[in-house]
PDB file of N, CA and C in Angstrom:
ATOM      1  N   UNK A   1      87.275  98.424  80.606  1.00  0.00           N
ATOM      2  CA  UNK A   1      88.232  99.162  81.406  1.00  0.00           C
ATOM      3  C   UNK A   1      87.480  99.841  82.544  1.00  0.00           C
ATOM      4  N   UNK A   2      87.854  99.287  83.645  1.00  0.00           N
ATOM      5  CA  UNK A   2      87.362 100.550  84.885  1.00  0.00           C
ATOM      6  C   UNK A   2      87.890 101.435  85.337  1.00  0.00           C
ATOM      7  N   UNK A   3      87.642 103.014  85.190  1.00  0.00           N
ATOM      8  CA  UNK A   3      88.028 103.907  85.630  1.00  0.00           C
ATOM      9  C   UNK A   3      87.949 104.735  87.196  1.00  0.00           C
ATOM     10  N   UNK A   4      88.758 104.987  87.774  1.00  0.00           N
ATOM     11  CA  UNK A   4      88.824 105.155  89.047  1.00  0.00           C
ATOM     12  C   UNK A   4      88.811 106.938  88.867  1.00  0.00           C
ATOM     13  N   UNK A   5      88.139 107.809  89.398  1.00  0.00           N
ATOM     14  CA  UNK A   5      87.908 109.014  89.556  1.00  0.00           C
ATOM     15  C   UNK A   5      87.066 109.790  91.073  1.00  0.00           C
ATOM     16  N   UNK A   6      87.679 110.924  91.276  1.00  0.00           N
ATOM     17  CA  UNK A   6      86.885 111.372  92.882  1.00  0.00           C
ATOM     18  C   UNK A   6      85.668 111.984  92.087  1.00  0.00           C
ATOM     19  N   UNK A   7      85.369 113.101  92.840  1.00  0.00           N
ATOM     20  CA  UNK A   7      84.220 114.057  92.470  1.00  0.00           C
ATOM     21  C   UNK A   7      84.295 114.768  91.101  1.00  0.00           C
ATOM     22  N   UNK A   8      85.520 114.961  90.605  1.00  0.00           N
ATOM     23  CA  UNK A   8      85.653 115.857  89.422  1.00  0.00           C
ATOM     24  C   UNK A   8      85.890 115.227  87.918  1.00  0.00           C
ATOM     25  N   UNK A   9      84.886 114.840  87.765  1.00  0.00           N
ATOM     26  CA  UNK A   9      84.659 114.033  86.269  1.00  0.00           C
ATOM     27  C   UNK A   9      85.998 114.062  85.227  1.00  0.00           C
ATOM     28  N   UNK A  10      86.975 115.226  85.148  1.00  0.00           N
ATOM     29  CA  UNK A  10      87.875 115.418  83.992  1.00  0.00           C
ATOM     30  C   UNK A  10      88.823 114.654  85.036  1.00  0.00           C
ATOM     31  N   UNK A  11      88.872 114.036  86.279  1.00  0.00           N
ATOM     32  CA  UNK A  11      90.450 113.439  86.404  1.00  0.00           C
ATOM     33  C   UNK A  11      89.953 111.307  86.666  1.00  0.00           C
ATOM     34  N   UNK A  12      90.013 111.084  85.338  1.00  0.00           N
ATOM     35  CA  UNK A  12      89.841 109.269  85.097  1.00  0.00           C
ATOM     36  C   UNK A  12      91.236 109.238  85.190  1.00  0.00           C
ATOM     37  N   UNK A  13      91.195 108.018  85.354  1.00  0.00           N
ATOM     38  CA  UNK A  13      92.470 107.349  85.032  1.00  0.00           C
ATOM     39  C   UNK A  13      91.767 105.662  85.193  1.00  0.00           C
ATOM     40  N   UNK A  14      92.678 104.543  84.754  1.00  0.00           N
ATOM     41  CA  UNK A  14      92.444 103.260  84.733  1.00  0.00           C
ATOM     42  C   UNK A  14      92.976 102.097  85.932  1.00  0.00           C
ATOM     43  N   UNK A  15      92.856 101.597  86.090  1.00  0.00           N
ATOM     44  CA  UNK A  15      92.647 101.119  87.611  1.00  0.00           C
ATOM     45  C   UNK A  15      94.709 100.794  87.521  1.00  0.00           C
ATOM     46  N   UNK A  16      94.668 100.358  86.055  1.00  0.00           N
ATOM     47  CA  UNK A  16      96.295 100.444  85.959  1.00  0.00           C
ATOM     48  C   UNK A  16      97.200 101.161  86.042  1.00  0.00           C
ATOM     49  N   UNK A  17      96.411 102.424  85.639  1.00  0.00           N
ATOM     50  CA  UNK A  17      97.418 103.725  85.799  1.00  0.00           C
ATOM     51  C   UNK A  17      97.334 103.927  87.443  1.00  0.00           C
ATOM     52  N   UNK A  18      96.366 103.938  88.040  1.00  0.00           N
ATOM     53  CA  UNK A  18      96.587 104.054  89.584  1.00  0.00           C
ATOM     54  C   UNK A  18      97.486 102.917  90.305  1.00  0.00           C
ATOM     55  N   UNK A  19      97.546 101.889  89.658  1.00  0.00           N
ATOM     56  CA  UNK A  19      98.426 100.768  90.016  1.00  0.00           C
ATOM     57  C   UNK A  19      99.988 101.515  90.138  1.00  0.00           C
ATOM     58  N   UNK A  20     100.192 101.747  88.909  1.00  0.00           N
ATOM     59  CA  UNK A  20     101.334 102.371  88.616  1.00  0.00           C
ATOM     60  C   UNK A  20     101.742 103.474  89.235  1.00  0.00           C
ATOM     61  N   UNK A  21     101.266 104.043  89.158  1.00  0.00           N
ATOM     62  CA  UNK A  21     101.066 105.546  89.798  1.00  0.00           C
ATOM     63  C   UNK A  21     101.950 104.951  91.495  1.00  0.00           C
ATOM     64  N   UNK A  22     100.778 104.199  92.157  1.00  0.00           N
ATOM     65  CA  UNK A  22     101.100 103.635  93.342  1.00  0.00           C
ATOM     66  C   UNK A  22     102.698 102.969  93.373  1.00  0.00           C
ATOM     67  N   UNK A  23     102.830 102.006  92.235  1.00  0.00           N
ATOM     68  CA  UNK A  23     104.486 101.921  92.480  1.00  0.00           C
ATOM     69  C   UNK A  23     105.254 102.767  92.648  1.00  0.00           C
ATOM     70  N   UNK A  24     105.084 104.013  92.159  1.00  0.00           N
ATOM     71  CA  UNK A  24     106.054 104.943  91.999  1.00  0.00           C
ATOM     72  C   UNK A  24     106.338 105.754  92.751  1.00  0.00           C
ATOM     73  N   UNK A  25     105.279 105.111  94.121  1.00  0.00           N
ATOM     74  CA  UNK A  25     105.546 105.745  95.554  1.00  0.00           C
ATOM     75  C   UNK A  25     106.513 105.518  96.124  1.00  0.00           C
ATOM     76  N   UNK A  26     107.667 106.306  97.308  1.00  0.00           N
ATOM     77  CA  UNK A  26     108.749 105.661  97.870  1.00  0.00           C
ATOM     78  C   UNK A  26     108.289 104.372  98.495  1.00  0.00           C
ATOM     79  N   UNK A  27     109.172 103.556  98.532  1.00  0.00           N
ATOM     80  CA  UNK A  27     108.637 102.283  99.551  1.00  0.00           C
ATOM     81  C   UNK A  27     107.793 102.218 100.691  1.00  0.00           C
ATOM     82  N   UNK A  28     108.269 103.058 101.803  1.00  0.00           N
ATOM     83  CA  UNK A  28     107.300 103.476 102.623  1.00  0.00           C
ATOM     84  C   UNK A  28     106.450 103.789 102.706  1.00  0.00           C
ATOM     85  N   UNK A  29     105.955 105.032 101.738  1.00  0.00           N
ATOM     86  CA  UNK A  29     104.802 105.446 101.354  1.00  0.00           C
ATOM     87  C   UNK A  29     103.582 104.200 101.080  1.00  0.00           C
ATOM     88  N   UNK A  30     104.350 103.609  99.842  1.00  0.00           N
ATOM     89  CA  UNK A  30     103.925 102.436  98.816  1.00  0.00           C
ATOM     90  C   UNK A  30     103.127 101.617 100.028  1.00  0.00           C
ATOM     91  N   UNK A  31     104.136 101.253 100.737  1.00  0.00           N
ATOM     92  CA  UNK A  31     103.545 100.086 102.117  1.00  0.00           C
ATOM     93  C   UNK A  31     102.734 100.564 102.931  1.00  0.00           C
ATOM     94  N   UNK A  32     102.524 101.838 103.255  1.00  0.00           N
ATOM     95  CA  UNK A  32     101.272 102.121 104.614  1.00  0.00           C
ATOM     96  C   UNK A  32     100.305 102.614 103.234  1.00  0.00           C
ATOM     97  N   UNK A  33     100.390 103.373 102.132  1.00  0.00           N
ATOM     98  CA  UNK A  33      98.798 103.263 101.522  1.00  0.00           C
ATOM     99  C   UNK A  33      98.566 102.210 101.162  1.00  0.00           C
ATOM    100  N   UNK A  34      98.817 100.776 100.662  1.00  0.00           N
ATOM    101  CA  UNK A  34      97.959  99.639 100.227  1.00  0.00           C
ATOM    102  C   UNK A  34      98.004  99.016 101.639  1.00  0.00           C
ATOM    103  N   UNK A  35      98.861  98.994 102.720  1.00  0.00           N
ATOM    104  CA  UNK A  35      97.994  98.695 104.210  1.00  0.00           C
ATOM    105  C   UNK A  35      96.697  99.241 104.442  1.00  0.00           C
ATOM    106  N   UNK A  36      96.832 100.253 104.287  1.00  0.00           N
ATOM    107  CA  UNK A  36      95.632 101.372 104.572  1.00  0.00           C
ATOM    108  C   UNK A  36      94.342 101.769 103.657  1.00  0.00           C
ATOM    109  N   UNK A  37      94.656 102.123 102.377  1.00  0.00           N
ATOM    110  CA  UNK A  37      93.883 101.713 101.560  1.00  0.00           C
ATOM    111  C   UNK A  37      92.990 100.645 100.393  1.00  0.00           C
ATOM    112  N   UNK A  38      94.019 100.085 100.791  1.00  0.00           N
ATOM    113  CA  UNK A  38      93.472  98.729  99.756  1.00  0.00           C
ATOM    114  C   UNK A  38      93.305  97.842 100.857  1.00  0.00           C
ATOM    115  N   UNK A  39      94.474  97.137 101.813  1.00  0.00           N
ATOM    116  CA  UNK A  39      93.638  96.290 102.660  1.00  0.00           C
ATOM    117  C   UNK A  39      93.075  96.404 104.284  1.00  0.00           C
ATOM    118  N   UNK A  40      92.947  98.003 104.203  1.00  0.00           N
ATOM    119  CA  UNK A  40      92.311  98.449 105.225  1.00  0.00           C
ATOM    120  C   UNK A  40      92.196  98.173 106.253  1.00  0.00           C
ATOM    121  N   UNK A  41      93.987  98.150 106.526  1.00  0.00           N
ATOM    122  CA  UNK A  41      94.034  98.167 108.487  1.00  0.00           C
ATOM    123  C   UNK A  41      94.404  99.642 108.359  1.00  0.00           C
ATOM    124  N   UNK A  42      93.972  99.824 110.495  1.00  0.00           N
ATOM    125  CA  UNK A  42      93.878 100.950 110.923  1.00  0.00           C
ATOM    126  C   UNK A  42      95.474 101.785 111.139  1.00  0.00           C
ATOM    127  N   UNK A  43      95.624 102.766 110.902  1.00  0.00           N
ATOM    128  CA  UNK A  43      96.972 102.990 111.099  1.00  0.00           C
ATOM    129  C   UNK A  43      97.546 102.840 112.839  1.00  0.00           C
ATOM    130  N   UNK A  44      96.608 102.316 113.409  1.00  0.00           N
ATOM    131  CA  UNK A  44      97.439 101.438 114.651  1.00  0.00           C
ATOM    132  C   UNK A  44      97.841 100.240 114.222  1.00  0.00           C
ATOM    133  N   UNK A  45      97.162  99.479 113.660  1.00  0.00           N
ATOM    134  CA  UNK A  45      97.869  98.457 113.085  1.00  0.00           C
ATOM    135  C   UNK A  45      98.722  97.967 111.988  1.00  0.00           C
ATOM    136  N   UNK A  46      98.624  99.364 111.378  1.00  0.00           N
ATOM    137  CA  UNK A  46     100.231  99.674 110.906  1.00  0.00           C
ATOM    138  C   UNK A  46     101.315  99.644 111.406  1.00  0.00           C
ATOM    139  N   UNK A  47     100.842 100.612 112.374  1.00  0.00           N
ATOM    140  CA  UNK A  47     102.116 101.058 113.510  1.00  0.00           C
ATOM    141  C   UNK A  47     102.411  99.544 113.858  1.00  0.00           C
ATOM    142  N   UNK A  48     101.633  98.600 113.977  1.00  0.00           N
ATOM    143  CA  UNK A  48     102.357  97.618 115.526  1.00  0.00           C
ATOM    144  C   UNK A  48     103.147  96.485 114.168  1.00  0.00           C
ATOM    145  N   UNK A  49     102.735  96.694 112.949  1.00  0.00           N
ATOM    146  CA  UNK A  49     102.925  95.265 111.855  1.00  0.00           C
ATOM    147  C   UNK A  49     104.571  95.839 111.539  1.00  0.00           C
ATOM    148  N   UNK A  50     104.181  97.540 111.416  1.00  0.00           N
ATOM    149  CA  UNK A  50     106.215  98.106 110.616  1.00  0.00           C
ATOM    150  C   UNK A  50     106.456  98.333 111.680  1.00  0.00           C
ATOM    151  N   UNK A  51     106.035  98.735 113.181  1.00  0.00           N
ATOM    152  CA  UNK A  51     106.956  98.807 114.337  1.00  0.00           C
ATOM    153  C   UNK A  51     107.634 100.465 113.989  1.00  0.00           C
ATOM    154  N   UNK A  52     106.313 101.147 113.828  1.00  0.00           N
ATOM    155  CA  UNK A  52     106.679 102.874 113.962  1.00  0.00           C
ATOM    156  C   UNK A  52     105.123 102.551 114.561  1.00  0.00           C
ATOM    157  N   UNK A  53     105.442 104.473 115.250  1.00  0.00           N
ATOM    158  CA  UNK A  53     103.886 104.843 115.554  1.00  0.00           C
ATOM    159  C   UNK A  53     103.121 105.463 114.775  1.00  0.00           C
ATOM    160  N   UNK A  54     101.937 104.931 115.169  1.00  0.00           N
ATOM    161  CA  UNK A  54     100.334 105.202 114.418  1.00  0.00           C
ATOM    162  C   UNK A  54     100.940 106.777 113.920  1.00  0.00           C
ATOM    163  N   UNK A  55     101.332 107.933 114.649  1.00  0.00           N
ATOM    164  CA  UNK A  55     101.124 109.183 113.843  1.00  0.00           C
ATOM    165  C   UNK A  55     102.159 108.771 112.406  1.00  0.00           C
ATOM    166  N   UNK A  56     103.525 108.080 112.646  1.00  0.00           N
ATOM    167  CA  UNK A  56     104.117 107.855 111.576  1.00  0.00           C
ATOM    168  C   UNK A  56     103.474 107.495 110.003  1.00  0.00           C
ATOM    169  N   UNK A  57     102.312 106.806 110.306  1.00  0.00           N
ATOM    170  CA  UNK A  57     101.764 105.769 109.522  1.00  0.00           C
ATOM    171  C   UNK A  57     100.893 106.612 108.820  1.00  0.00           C
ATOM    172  N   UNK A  58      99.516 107.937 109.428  1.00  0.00           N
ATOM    173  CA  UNK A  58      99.153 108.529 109.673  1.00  0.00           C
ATOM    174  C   UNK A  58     100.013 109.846 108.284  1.00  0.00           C
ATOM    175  N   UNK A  59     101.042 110.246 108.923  1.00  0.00           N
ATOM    176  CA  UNK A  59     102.188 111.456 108.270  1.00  0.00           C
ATOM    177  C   UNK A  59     102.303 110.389 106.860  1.00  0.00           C
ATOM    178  N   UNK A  60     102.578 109.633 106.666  1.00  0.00           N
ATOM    179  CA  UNK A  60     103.244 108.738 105.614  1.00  0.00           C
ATOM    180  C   UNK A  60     102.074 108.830 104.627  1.00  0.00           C
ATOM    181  N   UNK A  61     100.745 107.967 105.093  1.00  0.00           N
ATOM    182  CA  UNK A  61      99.984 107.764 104.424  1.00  0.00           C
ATOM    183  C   UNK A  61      99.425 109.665 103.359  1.00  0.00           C
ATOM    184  N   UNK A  62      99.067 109.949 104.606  1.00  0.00           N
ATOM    185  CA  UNK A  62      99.222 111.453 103.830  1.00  0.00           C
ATOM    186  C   UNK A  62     100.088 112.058 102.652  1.00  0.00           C
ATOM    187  N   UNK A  63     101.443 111.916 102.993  1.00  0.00           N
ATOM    188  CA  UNK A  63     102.229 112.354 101.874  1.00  0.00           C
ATOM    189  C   UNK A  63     102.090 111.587 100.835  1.00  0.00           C
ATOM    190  N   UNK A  64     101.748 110.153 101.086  1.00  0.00           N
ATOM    191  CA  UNK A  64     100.890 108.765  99.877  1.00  0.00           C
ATOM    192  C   UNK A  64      99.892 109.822  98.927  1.00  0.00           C
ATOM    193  N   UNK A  65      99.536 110.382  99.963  1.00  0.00           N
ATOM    194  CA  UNK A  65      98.091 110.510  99.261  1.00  0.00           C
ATOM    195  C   UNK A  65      98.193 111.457  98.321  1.00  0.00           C
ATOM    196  N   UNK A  66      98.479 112.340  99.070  1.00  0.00           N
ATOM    197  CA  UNK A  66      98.960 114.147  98.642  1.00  0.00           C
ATOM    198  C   UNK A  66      99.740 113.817  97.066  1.00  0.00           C
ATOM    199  N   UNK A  67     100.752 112.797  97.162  1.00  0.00           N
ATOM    200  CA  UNK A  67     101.868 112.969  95.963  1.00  0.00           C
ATOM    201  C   UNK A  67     100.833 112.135  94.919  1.00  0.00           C
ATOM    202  N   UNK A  68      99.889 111.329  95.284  1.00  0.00           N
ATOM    203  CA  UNK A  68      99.479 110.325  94.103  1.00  0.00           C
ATOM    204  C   UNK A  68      98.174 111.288  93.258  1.00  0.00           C
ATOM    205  N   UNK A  69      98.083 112.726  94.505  1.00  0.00           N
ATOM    206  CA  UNK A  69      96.479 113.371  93.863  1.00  0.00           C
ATOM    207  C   UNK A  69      97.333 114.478  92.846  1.00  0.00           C
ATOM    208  N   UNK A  70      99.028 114.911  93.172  1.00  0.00           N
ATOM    209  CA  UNK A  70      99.724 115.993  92.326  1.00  0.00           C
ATOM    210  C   UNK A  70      99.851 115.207  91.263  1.00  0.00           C
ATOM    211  N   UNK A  71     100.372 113.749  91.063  1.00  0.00           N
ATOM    212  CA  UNK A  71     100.477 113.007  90.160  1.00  0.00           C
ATOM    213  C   UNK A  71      99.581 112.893  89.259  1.00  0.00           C
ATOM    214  N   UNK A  72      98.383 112.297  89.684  1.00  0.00           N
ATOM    215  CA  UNK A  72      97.244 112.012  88.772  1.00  0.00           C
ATOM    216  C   UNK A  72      96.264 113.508  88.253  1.00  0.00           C
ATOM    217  N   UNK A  73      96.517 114.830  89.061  1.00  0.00           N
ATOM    218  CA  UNK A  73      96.044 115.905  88.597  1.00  0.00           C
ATOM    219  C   UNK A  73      97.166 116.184  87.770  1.00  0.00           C
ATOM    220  N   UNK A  74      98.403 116.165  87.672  1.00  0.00           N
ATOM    221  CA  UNK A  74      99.123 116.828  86.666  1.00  0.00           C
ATOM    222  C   UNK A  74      99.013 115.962  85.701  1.00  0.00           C
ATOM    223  N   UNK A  75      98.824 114.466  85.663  1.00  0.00           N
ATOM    224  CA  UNK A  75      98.347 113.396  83.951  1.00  0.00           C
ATOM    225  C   UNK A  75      97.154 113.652  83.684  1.00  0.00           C
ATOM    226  N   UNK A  76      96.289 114.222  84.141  1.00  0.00           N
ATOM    227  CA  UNK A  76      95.184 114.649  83.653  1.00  0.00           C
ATOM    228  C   UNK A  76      94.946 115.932  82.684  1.00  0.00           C
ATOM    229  N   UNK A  77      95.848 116.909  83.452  1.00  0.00           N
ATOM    230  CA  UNK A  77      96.015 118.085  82.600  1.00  0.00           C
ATOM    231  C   UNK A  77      96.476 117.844  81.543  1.00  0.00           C
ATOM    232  N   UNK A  78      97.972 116.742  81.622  1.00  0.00           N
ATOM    233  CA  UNK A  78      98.690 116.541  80.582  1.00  0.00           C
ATOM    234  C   UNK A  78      98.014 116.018  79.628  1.00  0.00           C
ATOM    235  N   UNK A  79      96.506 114.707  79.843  1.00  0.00           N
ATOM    236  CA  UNK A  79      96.143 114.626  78.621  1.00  0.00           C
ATOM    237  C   UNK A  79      95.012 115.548  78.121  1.00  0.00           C
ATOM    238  N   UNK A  80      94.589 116.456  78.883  1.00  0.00           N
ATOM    239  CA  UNK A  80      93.534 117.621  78.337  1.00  0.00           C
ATOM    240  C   UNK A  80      94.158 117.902  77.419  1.00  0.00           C
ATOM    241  N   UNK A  81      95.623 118.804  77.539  1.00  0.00           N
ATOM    242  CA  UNK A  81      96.291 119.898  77.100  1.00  0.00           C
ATOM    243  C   UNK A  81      96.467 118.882  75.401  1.00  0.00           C
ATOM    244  N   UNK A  82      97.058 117.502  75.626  1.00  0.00           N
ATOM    245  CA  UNK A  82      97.388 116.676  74.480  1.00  0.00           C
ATOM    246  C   UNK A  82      95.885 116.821  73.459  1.00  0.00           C
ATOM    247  N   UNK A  83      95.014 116.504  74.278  1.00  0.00           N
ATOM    248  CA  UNK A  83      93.397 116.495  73.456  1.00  0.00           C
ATOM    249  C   UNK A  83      93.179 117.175  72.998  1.00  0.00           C
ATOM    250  N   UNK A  84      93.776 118.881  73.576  1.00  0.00           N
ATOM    251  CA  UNK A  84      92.918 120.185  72.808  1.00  0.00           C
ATOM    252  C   UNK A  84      94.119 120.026  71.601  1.00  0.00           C
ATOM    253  N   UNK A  85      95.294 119.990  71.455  1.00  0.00           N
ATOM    254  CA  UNK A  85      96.143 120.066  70.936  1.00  0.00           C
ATOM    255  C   UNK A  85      96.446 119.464  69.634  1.00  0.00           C
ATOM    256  N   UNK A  86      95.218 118.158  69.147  1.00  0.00           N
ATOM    257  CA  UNK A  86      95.108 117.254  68.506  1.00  0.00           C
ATOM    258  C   UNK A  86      93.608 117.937  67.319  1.00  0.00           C
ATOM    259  N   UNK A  87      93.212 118.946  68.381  1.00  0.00           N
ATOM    260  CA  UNK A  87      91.930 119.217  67.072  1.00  0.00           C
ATOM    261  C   UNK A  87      92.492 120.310  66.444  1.00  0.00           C
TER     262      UNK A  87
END
């Protein structure tokens, strides 16, 4: 299993749960972060492929980001809180 994590060791998750996670973005969202992050065009060339502008793509990707880091920090807590809860 490969685990996908930033700087702070207690938030893993599995490359599936970020999969998921990612579906559960609005559509829009969903479409400019795997433009942007996974196959890494520039958010100008966002802008010109969905036919909004670069800041659109830019604002979007952000709220992508922002909702997938509240997401995956609040399943993280959730399974701390489950872990301490189990001894």
């Amino acid at each position: 299993m490969h685990l996908v994590s930033d700087e702070n060791p207690e938030l893993k998750l599995s490359a599936k749960e970020l999969a998921d996670l990612i579906r559960q973005l609005p559509t829009g969202y969903q479409t400019i972060f795997n433009l942007h992050a996974v196959e890494g065009y520039t958010h100008v060339e966002i802008g010109k492929i969905m036919g909004i502008h670069e800041g659109t793509s830019k604002s979007q990707y952000a709220r992508a980001r922002a909702l997938l880091i509240t997401w995956i920090t609040k399943n993280s807590l959730d399974n701390k809180t489950d872990m301490y809860a189990r001894k």
